[in-house]
Short mmCIF file of C-alpha atoms and ligand atoms in Angstrom, two decimals:
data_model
loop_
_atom_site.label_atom_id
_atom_site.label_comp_id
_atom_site.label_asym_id
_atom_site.label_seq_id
_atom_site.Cartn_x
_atom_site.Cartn_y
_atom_site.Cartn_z
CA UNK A 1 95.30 113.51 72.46
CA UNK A 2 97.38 110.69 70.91
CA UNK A 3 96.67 109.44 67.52
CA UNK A 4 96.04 106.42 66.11
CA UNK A 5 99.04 104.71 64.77
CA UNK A 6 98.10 102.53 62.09
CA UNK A 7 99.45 102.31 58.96
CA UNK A 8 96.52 102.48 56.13
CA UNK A 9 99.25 100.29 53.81
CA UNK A 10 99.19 97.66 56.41
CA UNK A 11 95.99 97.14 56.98
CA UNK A 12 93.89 96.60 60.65
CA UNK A 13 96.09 96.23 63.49
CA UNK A 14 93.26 94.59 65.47
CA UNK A 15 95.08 94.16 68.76
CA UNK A 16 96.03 97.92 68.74
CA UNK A 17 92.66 99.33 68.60
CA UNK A 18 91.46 96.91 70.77
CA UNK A 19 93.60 98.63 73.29
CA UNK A 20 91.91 102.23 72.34
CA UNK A 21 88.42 100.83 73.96
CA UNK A 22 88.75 100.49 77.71
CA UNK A 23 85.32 99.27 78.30
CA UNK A 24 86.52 95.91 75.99
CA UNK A 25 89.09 95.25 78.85
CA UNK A 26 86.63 93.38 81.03
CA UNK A 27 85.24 90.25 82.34
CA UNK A 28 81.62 89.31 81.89
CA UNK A 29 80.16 86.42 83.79
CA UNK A 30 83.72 85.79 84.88
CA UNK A 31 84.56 85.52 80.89
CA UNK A 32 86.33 87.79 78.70
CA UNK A 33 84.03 90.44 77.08
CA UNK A 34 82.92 89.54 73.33
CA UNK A 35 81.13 92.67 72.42
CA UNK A 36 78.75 91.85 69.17
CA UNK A 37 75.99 93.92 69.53
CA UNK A 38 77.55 97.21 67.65
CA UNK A 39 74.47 97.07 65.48
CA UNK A 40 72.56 98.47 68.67
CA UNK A 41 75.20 100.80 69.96
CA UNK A 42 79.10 101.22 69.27
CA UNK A 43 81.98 101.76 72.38
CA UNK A 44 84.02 104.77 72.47
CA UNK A 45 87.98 104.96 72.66
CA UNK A 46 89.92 106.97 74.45
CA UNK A 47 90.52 109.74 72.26
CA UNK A 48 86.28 110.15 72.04
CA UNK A 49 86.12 109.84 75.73
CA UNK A 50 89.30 112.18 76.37
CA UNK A 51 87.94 114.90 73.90
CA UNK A 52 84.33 114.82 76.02
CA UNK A 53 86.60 114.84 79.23
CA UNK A 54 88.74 117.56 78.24
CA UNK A 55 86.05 119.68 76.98
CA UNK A 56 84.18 119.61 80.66
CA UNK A 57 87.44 120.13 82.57
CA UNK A 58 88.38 123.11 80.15
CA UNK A 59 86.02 124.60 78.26
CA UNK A 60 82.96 123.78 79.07
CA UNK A 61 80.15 126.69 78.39
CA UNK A 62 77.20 127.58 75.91
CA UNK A 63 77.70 128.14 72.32
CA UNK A 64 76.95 131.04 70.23
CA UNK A 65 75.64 133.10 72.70
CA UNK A 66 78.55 134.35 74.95
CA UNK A 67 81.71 137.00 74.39
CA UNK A 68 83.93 135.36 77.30
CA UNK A 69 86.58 133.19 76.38
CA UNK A 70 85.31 130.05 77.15
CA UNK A 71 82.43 130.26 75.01
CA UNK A 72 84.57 131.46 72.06
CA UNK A 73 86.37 128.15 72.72
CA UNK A 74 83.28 126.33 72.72
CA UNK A 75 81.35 127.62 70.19
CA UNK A 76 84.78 127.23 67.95
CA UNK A 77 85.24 123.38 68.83
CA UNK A 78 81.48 122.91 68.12
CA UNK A 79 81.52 124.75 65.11
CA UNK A 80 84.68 122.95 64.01
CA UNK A 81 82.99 119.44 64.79
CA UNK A 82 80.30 120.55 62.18
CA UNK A 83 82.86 121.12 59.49
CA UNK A 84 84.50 117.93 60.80
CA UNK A 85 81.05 115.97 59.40
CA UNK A 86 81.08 118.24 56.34
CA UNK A 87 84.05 116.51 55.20
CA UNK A 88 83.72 112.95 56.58
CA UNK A 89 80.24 112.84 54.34
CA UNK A 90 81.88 115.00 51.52
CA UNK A 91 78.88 117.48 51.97
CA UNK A 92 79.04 120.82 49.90
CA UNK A 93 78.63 123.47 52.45
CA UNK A 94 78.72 123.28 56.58
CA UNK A 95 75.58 125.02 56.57
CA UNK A 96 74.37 121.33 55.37
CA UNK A 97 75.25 119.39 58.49
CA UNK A 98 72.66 119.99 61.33
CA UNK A 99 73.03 118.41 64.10
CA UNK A 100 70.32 116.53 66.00
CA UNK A 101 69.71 113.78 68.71
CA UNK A 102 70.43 111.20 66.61
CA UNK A 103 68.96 109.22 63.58
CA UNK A 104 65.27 108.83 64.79
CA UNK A 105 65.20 112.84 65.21
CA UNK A 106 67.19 113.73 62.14
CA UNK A 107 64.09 111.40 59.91
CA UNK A 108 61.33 113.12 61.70
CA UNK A 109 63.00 116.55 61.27
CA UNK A 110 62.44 115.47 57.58
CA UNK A 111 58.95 114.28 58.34
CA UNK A 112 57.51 117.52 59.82
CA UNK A 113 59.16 120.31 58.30
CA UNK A 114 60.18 119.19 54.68
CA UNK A 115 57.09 116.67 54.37
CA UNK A 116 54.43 118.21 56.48
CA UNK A 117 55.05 121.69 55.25
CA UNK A 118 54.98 120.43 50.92
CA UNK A 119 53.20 117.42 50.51
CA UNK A 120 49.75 117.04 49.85
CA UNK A 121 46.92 114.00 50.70
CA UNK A 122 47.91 111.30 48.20
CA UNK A 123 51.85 112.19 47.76
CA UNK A 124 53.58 109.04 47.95
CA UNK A 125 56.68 108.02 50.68
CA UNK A 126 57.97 104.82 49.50
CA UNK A 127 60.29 102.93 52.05
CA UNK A 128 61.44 99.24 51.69
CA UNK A 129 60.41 96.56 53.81
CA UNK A 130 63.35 96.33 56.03
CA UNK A 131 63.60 99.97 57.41
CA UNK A 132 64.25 100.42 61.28
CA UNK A 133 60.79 101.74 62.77
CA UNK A 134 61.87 105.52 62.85
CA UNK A 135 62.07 105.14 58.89
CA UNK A 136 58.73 104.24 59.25
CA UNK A 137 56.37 105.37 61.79
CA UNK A 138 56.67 109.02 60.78
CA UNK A 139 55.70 108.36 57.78
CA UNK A 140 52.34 106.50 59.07
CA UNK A 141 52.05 109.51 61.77
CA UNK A 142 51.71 111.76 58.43
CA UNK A 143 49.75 109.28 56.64
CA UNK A 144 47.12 109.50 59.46
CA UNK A 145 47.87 113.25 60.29
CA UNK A 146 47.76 114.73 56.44
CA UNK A 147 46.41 111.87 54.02
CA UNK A 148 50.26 111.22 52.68
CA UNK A 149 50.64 107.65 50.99
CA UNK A 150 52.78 104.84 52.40
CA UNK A 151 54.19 102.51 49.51
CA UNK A 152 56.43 99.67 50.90
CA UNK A 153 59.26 97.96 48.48
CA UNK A 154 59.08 94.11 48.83
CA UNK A 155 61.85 91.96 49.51
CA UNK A 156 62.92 88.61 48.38
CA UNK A 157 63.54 85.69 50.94
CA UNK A 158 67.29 86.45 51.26
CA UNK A 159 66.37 89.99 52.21
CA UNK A 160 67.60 91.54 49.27
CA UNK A 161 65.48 94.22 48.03
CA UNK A 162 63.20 93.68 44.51
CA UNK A 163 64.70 96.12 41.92
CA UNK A 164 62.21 95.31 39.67
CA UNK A 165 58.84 96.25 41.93
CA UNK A 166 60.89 99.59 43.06
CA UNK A 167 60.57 100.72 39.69
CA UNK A 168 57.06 99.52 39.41
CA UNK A 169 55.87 101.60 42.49
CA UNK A 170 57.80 104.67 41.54
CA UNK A 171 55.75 107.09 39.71
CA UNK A 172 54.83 110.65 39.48
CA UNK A 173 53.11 110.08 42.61
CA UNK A 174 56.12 109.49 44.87
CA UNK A 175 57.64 112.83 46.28
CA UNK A 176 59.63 111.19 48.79
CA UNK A 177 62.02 107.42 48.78
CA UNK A 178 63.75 107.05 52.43
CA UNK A 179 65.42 103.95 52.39
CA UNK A 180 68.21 102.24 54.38
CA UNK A 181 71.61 101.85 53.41
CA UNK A 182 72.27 98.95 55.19
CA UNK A 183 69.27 97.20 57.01
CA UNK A 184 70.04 96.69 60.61
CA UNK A 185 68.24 93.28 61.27
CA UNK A 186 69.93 91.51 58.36
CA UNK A 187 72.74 93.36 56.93
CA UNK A 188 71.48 94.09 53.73
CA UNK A 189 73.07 96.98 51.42
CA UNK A 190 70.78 98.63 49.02
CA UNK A 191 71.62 99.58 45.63
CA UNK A 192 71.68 103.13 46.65
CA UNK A 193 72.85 105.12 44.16
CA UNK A 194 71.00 103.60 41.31
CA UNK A 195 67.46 103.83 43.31
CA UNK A 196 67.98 107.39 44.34
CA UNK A 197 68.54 108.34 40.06
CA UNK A 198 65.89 106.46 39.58
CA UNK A 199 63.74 108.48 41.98
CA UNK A 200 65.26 111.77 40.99
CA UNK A 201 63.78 110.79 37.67
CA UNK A 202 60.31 110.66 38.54
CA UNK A 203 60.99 114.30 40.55
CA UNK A 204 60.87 112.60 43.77
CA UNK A 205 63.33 113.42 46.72
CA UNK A 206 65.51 111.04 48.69
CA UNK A 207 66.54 110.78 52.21
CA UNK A 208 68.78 107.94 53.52
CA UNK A 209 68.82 106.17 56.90
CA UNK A 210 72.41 105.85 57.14
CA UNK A 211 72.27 104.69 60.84
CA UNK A 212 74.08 101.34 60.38
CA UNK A 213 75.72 102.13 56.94
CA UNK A 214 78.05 105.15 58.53
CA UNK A 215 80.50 103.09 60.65
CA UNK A 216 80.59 100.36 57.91
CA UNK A 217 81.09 101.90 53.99
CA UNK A 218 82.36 104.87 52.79
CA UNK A 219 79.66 107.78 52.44
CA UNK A 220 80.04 110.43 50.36
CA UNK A 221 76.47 112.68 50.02
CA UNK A 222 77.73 114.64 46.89
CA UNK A 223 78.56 111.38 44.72
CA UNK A 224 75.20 109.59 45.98
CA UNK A 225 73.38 112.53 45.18
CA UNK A 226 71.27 112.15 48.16
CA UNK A 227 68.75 114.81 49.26
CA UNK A 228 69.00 114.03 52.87
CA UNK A 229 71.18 111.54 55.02
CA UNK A 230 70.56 110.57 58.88
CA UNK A 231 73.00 109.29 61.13
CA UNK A 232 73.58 108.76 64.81
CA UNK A 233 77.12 109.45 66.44
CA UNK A 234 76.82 106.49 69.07
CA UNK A 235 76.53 103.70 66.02
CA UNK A 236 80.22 105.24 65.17
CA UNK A 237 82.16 105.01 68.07
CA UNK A 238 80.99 108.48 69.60
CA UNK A 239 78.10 109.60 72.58
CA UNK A 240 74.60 108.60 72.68
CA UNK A 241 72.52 111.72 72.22
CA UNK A 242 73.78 113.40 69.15
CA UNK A 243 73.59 112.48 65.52
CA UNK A 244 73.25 114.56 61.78
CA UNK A 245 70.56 115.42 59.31
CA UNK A 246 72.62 116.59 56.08
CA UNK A 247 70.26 118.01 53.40
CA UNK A 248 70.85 119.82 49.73
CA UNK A 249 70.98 123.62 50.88
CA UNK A 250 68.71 124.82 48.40
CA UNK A 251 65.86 122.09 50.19
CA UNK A 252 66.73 123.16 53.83
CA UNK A 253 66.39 126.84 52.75
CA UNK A 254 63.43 126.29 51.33
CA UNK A 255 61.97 124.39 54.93
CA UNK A 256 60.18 125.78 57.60
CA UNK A 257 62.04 125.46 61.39
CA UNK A 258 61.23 122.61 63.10
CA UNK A 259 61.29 123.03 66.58
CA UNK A 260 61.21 126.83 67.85
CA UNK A 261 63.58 128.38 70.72
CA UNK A 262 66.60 129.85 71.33
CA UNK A 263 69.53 129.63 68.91
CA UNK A 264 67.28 129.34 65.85
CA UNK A 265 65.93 133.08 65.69
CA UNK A 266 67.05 136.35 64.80
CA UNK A 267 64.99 138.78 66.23
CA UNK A 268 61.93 137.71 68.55
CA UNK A 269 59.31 140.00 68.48
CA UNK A 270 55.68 139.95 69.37
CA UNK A 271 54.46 141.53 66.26
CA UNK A 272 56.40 138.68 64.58
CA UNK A 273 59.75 136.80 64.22
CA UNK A 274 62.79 136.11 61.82
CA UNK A 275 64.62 132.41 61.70
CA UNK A 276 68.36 132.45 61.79
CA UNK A 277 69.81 131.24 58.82
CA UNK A 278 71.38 127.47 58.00
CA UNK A 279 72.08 125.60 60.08
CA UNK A 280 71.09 127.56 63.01
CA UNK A 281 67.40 127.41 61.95
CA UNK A 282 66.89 124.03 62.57
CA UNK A 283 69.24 123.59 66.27
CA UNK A 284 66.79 125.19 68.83
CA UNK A 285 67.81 125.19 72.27
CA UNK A 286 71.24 124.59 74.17
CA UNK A 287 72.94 121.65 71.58
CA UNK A 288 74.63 118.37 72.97
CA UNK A 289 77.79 120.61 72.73
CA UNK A 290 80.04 117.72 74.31
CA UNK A 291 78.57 115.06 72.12
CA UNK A 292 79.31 116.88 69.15
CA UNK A 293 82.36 117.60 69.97
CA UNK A 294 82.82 114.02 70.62
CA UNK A 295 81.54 112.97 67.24
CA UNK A 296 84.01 115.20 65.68
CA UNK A 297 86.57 113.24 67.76
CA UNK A 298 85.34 109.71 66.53
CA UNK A 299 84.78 110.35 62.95
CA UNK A 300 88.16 111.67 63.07
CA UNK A 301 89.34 108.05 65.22
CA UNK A 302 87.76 106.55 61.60
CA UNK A 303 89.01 108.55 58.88
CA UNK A 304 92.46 108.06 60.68
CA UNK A 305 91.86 103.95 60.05
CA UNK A 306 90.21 105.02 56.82
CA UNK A 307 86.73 103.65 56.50
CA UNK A 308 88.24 101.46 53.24
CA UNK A 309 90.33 99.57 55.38
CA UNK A 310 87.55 98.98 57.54
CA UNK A 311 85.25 97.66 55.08
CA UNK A 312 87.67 95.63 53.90
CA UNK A 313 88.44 93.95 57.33
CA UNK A 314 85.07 93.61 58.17
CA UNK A 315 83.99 92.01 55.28
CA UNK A 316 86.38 89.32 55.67
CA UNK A 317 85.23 88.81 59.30
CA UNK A 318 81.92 88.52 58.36
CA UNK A 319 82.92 85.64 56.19
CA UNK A 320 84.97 84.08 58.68
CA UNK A 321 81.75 84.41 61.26
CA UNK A 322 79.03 83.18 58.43
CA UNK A 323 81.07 79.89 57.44
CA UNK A 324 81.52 79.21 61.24
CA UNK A 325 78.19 79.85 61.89
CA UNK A 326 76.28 77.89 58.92
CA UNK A 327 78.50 75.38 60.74
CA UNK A 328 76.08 74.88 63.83
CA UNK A 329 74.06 72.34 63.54
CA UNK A 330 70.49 73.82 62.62
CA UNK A 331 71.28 77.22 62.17
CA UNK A 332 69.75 79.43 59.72
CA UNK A 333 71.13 82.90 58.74
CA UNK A 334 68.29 85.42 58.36
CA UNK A 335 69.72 87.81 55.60
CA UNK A 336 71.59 86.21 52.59
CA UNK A 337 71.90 89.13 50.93
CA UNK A 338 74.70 89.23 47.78
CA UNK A 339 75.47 92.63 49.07
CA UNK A 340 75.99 92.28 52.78
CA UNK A 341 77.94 94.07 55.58
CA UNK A 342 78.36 93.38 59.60
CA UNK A 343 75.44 91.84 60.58
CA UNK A 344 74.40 88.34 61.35
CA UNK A 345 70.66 87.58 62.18
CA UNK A 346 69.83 83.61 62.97
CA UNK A 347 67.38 81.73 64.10
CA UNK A 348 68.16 77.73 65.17
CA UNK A 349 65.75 75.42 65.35
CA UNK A 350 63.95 74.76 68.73
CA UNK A 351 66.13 76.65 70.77
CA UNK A 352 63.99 80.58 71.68
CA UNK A 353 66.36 83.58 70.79
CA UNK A 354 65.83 84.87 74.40
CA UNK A 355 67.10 81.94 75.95
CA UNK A 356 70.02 81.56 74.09
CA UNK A 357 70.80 85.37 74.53
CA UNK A 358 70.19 85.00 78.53
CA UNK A 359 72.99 82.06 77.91
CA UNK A 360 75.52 83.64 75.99
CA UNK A 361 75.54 86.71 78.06
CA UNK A 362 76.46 84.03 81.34
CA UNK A 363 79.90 83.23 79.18
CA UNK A 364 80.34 86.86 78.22
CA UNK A 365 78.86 86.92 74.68
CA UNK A 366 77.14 90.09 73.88
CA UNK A 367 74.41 90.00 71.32
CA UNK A 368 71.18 91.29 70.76
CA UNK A 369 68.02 89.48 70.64
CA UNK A 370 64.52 90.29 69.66
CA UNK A 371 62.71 92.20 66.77
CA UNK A 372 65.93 94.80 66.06
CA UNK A 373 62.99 97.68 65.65
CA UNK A 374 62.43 96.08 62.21
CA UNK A 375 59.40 93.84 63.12
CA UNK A 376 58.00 93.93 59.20
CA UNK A 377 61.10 91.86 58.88
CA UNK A 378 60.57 89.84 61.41
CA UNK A 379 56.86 88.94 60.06
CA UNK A 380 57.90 88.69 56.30
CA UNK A 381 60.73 85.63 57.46
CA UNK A 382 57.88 84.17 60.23
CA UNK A 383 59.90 84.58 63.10
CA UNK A 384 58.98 86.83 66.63
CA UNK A 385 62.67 87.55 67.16
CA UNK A 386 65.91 86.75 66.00
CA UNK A 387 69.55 86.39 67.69
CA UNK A 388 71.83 89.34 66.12
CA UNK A 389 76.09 89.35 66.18
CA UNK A 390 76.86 92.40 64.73
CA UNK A 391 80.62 92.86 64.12
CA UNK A 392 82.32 96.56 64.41
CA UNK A 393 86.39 97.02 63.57
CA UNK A 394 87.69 95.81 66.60
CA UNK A 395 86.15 92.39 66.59
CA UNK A 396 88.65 89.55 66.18
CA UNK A 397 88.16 86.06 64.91
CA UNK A 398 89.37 84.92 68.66
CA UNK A 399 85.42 86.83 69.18
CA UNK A 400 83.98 84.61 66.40
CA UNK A 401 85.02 81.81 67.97
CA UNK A 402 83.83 82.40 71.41
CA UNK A 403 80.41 83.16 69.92
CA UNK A 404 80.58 79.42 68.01
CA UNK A 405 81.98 78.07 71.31
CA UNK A 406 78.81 79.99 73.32
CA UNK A 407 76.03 79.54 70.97
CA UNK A 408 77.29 75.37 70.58
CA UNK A 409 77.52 75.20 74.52
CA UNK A 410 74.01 77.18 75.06
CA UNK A 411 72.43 74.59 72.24
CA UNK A 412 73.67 71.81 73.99
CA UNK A 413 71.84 72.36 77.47
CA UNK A 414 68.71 74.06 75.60
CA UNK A 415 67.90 71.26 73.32
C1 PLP B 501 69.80 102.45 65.06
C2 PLP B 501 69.09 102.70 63.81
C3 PLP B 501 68.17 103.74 63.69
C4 PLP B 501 67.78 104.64 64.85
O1 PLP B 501 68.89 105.28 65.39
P1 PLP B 501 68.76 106.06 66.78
O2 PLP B 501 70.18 106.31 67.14
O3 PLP B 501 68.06 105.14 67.72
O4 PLP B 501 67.98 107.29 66.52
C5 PLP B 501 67.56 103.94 62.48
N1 PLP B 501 67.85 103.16 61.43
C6 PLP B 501 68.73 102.15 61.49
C7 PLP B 501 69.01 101.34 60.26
C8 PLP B 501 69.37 101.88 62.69
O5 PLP B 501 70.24 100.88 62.75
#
């Protein structure tokens, strides 16, 4: 496996991991691929896709179960990967990390063990008004199924959360905040760390939706003081199908399994059954063994770049794209946040988002278009859809540019 040679003193060498990410080589349309829709899914370099590779050709077997060597060597690269997470997040203990199918199953592992089994009919869940709809549609599943109370945080008309009515709605009452660290449809960043004290405060618990936030900011569970945080693997450069749920030991202890099967037991009995312990309890079933392993291998392709650097390149290439953007005649940005990271969501007057996505793809422009899962977002700014660049660390300005180029051409025949 070769490693990636950049220098952290020297900053992003763009052009160099460009070259990790095979699938960027290509022509779309007959034009050069300009991948911005990382916001929906991430590519993979080499070293993910080698690791996943290597793993099939060499050591490819079931975890945890078997004495031959090839499970051994399984079962150790798997359990490896989950210390691999332990440390990227800063968690406590490995038996903290469990590993799911991604985001949307890590929140409604949350929902129907932790929230199902404790709360009562009129406990509060209080989520902001720009969650993704897995950060909310479990909660309204529990709201119907056990009487829980859904409390929604407004937000102001750059999509910057209100402060001021979070600490209004928090009370004795709320057992449970899960909000976003950065909001997927406009690039928001909450003020994390000061909500979740405040919640602690009142005795409530917090989980964080850390899909989008992982791959852009530095995340460290201890220092946030976090109760729970969900990511996915494939929004940081690694597979579809696997993501985490970390959660305080003491509270995943405490929880009843989630799913039942194999892997999560002791002893099975008729006369009655014992749970494995963490995190075994909550991974029934064969795992996504190569995905894992393949997450281990792309959070290590990040901490190698060092997720600072990142930020820090990013954030000027979302300034670069805004000013260049706010340029085009009639364009408004969706998502003026202060606090902002990797995400542009516009809108431009008489020209539909679909039809100007349909166009950009035909000169190789890759965005997304439509509701981003976040259509409470899309009602509070009066809009059906919206047209989403979403930047990741191997975007260039060159990619800017052919977006400006793309979205002024498309306008021009639309209008
Ligand atoms: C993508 C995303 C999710 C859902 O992630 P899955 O990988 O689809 O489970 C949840 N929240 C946010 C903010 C997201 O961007």
């Amino acid at each position: 496996m070769t490693v990636v040679a950049i220098s952290k003193q020297k900053g992003l060498d763009v052009e160099r991991i460009r070259a990790d990410f095979p699938v960027l080589d290509q022509k779309v349309s007959g034009h050069p691929l300009v991948y911005l829709d990382n916001g929906a899914s991430t590519q993979k370099p080499s070293q993910v896709i080698d690791v996943i590779k290597y793993f099939y050709e060499n050591d490819n077997s079931n975890v945890h179960r078997g004495i031959h060597t090839l499970s051994q060597r399984a079962t150790d690269r798997f359990e490896g990967a989950r210390k691999t997470v332990q440390h990227f997040i800063n968690a406590k203990s490995e038996a903290e990390i469990i590993f799911t199918s991604g985001t949307t199953e890590s929140i409604n592992l949350v929902a129907h063990s932790f929230v199902r089994s404790s709360f009562a009919a009129g406990d509060e869940v209080l989520i902001s008004a720009m969650e993704h709809h897995s950060n909310i549609v479990p909660w309204q599943m529990l709201e119907q199924q056990i009487g829980i109370k859904l409390k929604v945080i407004p937000i102001n008309d750059k999509g910057e959360l209100l402060y001021e009515e979070f600490e209004n709605l928090l009370s004795e009452k709320t057992k449970l905040l899960a909000i976003t660290q950065l909001s997927n449809a406009l690039g928001t960043i909450t003020p994390l760390k000061k909500m979740i004290d405040a919640a602690h405060a009142v005795g409530a618990k917090v989980l964080v939706d850390g899909a989008q936030a992982i791959a852009h900011t530095d995340v460290d569970v201890q220092a946030l003081d976090c109760d729970f945080y969900a990511f996915s693997g494939h929004k940081i450069f690694s597979p579809t199908g696997v993501g985490v749920l970390y959660g305080k030991r003491a509270l995943l202890d405490a929880m009843p399994p989630y799913k039942g099967g194999g892997d999560m037991i002791k002893v099975v009995s008729f006369s009655g059954t014992e749970f494995n312990e963490l995190p075994y309890k909550f991974e029934a079933g064969t795992p996504n063994i190569a995905g894992v392993i393949g997450l281990a291998a792309g959070l290590d392709y990040v901490s190698e770049i060092g997720i600072g650097v990142i930020a820090e390149y990013e954030h000027e290439l979302l300034e670069y794209a805004t000013d260049k953007m706010l340029a085009i005649e009639g364009l408004r940005i969706i998502g003026t946040a202060a606090e902002k990271a990797s995400i542009i969501s516009f809108e431009i007057d008489g020209v539909h988002a679909s039809d100007l996505g349909t166009l950009l793809d035909s000169q190789g422009v890759a965005i997304r278009v439509g509701h981003h899962c976040a259509m409470p977002v899309m009602e509070f700014f009066g809009v059906s859809a919206t047209t989403r660049a979403s930047l990741a660390f191997y975007n260039n300005k060159a990619d800017i540019d052919a977006l400006v180029a793309a979205v002024n051409k498309a306008v021009s025949m639309l209008r």
